[in-house]
Coordinates of C-alpha atoms in Angstrom, one line a residue:
M1 CA 49.4 11.0 44.8
S2 CA 49.0 7.3 45.0
N3 CA 45.9 5.8 46.5
E4 CA 48.1 3.1 48.1
I5 CA 48.9 5.4 51.0
L6 CA 47.4 8.4 52.7
T7 CA 49.5 11.2 54.1
E8 CA 48.8 14.1 56.4
T9 CA 50.7 16.3 58.8
H10 CA 50.2 17.2 62.4
G11 CA 52.5 20.1 63.2
R12 CA 56.0 18.7 62.9
V13 CA 54.8 15.1 62.5
A14 CA 54.0 13.4 59.2
L15 CA 51.5 10.5 59.3
V16 CA 51.6 7.9 56.5
T17 CA 48.7 5.4 56.4
L18 CA 49.0 2.2 54.4
N19 CA 45.8 2.1 52.4
R20 CA 44.9 -1.3 50.9
P21 CA 42.3 -2.3 53.5
A22 CA 40.6 -4.9 51.2
Q23 CA 44.0 -6.7 51.0
L24 CA 44.8 -6.1 54.7
N25 CA 47.5 -3.7 53.5
A26 CA 49.5 -6.5 51.7
L27 CA 52.7 -4.8 50.5
N28 CA 53.0 -4.7 46.7
D29 CA 55.4 -2.7 44.5
A30 CA 53.0 0.2 44.1
L31 CA 52.5 0.6 47.8
M32 CA 56.2 0.3 48.6
D33 CA 57.0 2.8 45.8
A34 CA 54.5 5.3 47.2
L35 CA 55.7 4.7 50.8
G36 CA 59.3 5.2 49.9
A37 CA 58.5 8.4 48.0
A38 CA 56.5 9.8 50.9
L39 CA 59.3 9.0 53.4
L40 CA 61.9 10.7 51.3
R41 CA 59.6 13.7 50.8
F42 CA 59.0 14.2 54.5
D43 CA 62.7 13.5 55.3
A44 CA 63.6 16.5 53.0
D45 CA 60.9 18.7 54.5
D46 CA 62.4 21.1 57.1
G47 CA 59.0 21.5 58.7
I48 CA 58.9 17.8 59.7
G49 CA 60.8 16.3 62.6
A50 CA 59.3 12.8 62.8
I51 CA 57.3 10.4 60.7
V52 CA 54.7 7.9 61.8
I53 CA 53.7 4.9 59.6
T54 CA 50.4 3.1 60.5
G55 CA 47.9 0.7 58.9
G56 CA 44.3 -0.2 59.8
P57 CA 42.6 -1.6 62.8
K58 CA 42.7 -5.2 61.5
A59 CA 46.1 -5.1 60.0
F60 CA 49.2 -2.9 60.0
A61 CA 50.2 -5.0 57.0
A62 CA 49.4 -8.7 56.4
G63 CA 52.7 -9.3 54.5
A64 CA 53.9 -9.2 50.9
D65 CA 51.3 -9.5 48.2
I66 CA 51.7 -13.2 47.4
G67 CA 49.3 -13.0 44.4
A68 CA 51.7 -10.6 42.8
M69 CA 54.8 -12.7 43.2
A70 CA 53.6 -16.3 43.0
D71 CA 54.8 -16.8 39.4
W72 CA 58.0 -14.7 39.5
S73 CA 61.2 -16.4 38.5
C74 CA 64.6 -16.0 40.0
M75 CA 65.7 -13.9 37.1
D76 CA 62.6 -11.7 37.5
V77 CA 63.5 -10.8 41.1
H78 CA 67.2 -10.3 40.3
R79 CA 66.4 -8.1 37.3
D80 CA 63.8 -6.0 39.1
R81 CA 65.9 -5.7 42.4
F82 CA 62.9 -7.0 44.4
I83 CA 62.9 -5.5 47.9
T84 CA 66.2 -3.7 47.4
R85 CA 64.7 -1.2 44.9
N86 CA 61.9 0.1 47.1
W87 CA 61.5 -1.7 50.4
E88 CA 64.9 -0.5 51.6
T89 CA 64.1 3.2 51.0
I90 CA 63.3 3.5 54.7
R91 CA 67.0 3.0 55.4
Q92 CA 67.8 6.3 53.7
V93 CA 65.5 8.3 56.1
R94 CA 67.5 10.2 58.7
K95 CA 64.6 11.5 60.8
P96 CA 63.0 9.3 63.4
V97 CA 60.3 6.9 62.0
L98 CA 57.7 5.4 64.3
A99 CA 55.4 2.5 63.5
A100 CA 51.9 2.4 65.0
V101 CA 50.8 -1.2 64.8
A102 CA 47.3 -2.6 65.3
G103 CA 46.1 -6.0 64.2
Y104 CA 48.3 -8.2 62.1
A105 CA 51.9 -7.4 61.2
M106 CA 52.8 -10.5 59.3
G107 CA 55.8 -11.3 57.1
G108 CA 56.7 -8.1 55.3
G109 CA 54.5 -6.1 57.6
C110 CA 56.5 -7.3 60.6
E111 CA 59.7 -6.6 58.7
L112 CA 58.5 -3.0 57.9
A113 CA 57.8 -2.5 61.6
L114 CA 61.2 -3.8 62.5
A115 CA 62.8 -1.3 60.1
C116 CA 61.2 1.6 62.0
D117 CA 63.0 3.3 64.9
I118 CA 60.2 2.9 67.4
V119 CA 57.3 0.4 67.4
V120 CA 54.2 1.3 69.3
A121 CA 51.9 -1.7 69.4
A122 CA 48.2 -1.7 70.2
D123 CA 46.9 -4.5 72.4
S124 CA 45.5 -6.2 69.3
A125 CA 48.9 -6.3 67.5
R126 CA 50.1 -9.7 66.4
F127 CA 53.6 -10.3 64.9
A128 CA 54.8 -13.2 62.8
L129 CA 57.2 -14.2 60.1
P130 CA 55.3 -17.1 58.5
E131 CA 57.3 -17.4 55.2
I132 CA 58.3 -20.9 56.1
K133 CA 54.7 -22.0 55.4
L134 CA 55.3 -21.0 51.7
A135 CA 58.8 -22.6 51.6
M136 CA 60.2 -19.1 51.6
L137 CA 62.2 -17.0 54.1
P138 CA 61.8 -13.5 55.5
G139 CA 63.7 -11.5 52.9
A140 CA 63.1 -7.9 53.8
G141 CA 65.6 -7.9 56.7
G142 CA 63.6 -10.2 59.0
T143 CA 66.3 -12.8 59.5
Q144 CA 68.8 -9.9 60.2
R145 CA 66.9 -7.4 62.3
L146 CA 64.8 -9.9 64.4
P147 CA 67.8 -11.6 66.1
H148 CA 69.1 -8.1 67.1
A149 CA 65.7 -7.2 68.5
I150 CA 64.8 -10.4 70.4
G151 CA 67.8 -12.7 70.4
K152 CA 68.7 -15.7 68.3
A153 CA 66.6 -18.3 70.2
K154 CA 63.3 -16.4 69.9
A155 CA 64.1 -15.3 66.3
M156 CA 64.8 -18.9 65.3
D157 CA 61.5 -19.9 66.9
M158 CA 59.6 -17.3 65.0
C159 CA 61.3 -17.9 61.6
L160 CA 61.4 -21.7 61.7
S161 CA 58.0 -22.4 63.3
A162 CA 56.0 -19.4 62.1
R163 CA 55.2 -18.6 65.8
M164 CA 53.0 -15.6 66.3
L165 CA 53.6 -13.2 69.1
D166 CA 50.9 -11.1 70.7
A167 CA 51.6 -7.5 71.8
Q168 CA 52.6 -8.4 75.4
E169 CA 55.0 -11.1 74.3
A170 CA 56.5 -8.8 71.6
D171 CA 57.0 -6.2 74.4
R172 CA 58.6 -8.6 76.8
Y173 CA 61.0 -9.9 74.0
G174 CA 62.0 -6.4 72.9
L175 CA 60.3 -6.4 69.5
V176 CA 58.2 -3.4 70.3
S177 CA 58.9 -0.2 72.2
R178 CA 55.6 0.1 74.1
V179 CA 52.0 -1.3 74.2
V180 CA 48.9 0.9 74.4
P181 CA 45.2 0.3 74.2
D182 CA 43.8 0.1 70.7
D183 CA 41.7 3.2 71.0
R184 CA 44.8 5.1 72.1
L185 CA 47.2 3.8 69.5
L186 CA 47.2 6.7 67.0
D187 CA 46.8 9.5 69.6
D188 CA 49.6 8.1 71.8
T189 CA 51.9 7.5 68.8
L190 CA 51.3 11.0 67.4
A191 CA 51.9 12.5 70.8
L192 CA 55.2 10.6 71.2
A193 CA 56.2 11.6 67.7
A194 CA 55.4 15.2 68.5
R195 CA 57.4 15.1 71.6
I196 CA 60.4 13.7 69.7
A197 CA 59.9 16.2 66.8
G198 CA 60.0 19.1 69.3
Y199 CA 63.7 18.3 70.1
S200 CA 66.5 19.6 68.0
L201 CA 66.4 17.7 64.7
P202 CA 70.2 17.6 64.2
A203 CA 70.5 16.0 67.6
L204 CA 67.8 13.5 66.8
V205 CA 69.6 12.6 63.6
A206 CA 72.9 12.1 65.4
I207 CA 71.3 9.9 68.0
K208 CA 69.6 7.7 65.4
E209 CA 72.8 7.4 63.4
S210 CA 74.8 6.5 66.6
V211 CA 72.3 3.8 67.8
N212 CA 72.2 2.3 64.3
R213 CA 75.9 2.2 64.3
A214 CA 75.8 0.1 67.5
W215 CA 73.2 -2.1 65.9
E216 CA 75.3 -2.8 62.8
G217 CA 78.9 -2.6 63.9
T218 CA 81.4 -3.4 66.6
L219 CA 81.5 -1.7 70.1
T220 CA 84.9 -0.1 69.4
E221 CA 83.7 1.4 66.1
G222 CA 80.4 2.5 67.7
I223 CA 82.1 4.3 70.6
L224 CA 84.3 6.2 68.1
F225 CA 81.3 7.1 66.1
E226 CA 79.4 8.2 69.2
R227 CA 82.3 10.3 70.5
R228 CA 82.7 12.2 67.2
A229 CA 78.9 12.7 67.1
L230 CA 79.1 14.2 70.6
Y231 CA 81.9 16.5 69.8
T232 CA 80.0 17.7 66.7
R233 CA 77.1 18.8 68.9
F234 CA 79.3 21.5 70.3
A235 CA 79.1 23.2 66.8
S236 CA 75.3 23.2 67.1
A237 CA 73.4 26.4 68.1
D238 CA 70.7 24.2 69.5
A239 CA 73.0 22.4 71.8
H240 CA 74.2 25.7 73.3
E241 CA 70.6 26.9 73.5
G242 CA 69.6 23.7 75.3
M243 CA 72.3 24.0 77.9
H244 CA 71.8 27.7 78.5
A245 CA 68.1 27.2 78.8
F246 CA 68.6 24.4 81.3
L247 CA 70.8 26.7 83.4
A248 CA 68.3 29.5 83.2
K249 CA 65.4 27.2 84.0
R250 CA 63.5 28.1 80.8
T251 CA 62.1 26.2 77.9
P252 CA 64.7 25.9 75.0
D253 CA 63.9 27.5 71.7
F254 CA 65.3 25.1 69.2
Q255 CA 65.9 26.3 65.7
H256 CA 67.0 22.8 64.4
R257 CA 70.6 24.1 63.7

């Protein structure tokens, strides 16, 4: 197990903690390799229904490890498939992924949070894409996901001026899902993840896929995808259990089938 991350389970919830505190969890290849492997492992585990990614109290992740990449050439990054090879692993995960963000989520750290399905921010959370200060650009999906999340005007402001958002601004703009006190961040996020993981996993997967289709495609294509996903639920034992439990006024017993 890599020391770059720490993993533990809480019932049907997996918790992955970024673990480079001396570097404010700067994201290097070793960390992203380990994170990707953990995400895929928990995604394949039938006992896990949701995954939480968190960092430390000072930083969720302060960005990419600049020291590791300062002397790379264009050929180096093409040859090694920089970002594509390991940062994008999160896109393969079918289960809900939640980010619990305290402190700085800068550059790649902000982009990692954006790649999650739900972002819970502590009051101390700060979000920025400051790559312009290095004559670079957000290259782990930031220029693509951020406009979807907060609109073109706000995204341009953040990317072109390196503007930093506090937690309340990020909440108002739609970058995060909810804001909680710092001392409640992990407990509240784990509780939310446990609530989600208690629902039928196939239904969660269908919802995540349908929302992502809306994010990435046209309305007509998305409606068609959603309708087919809905019809497929009628082949699910959990869906029938859920409806009959509702009618009987009892708690459903989902078997994730």
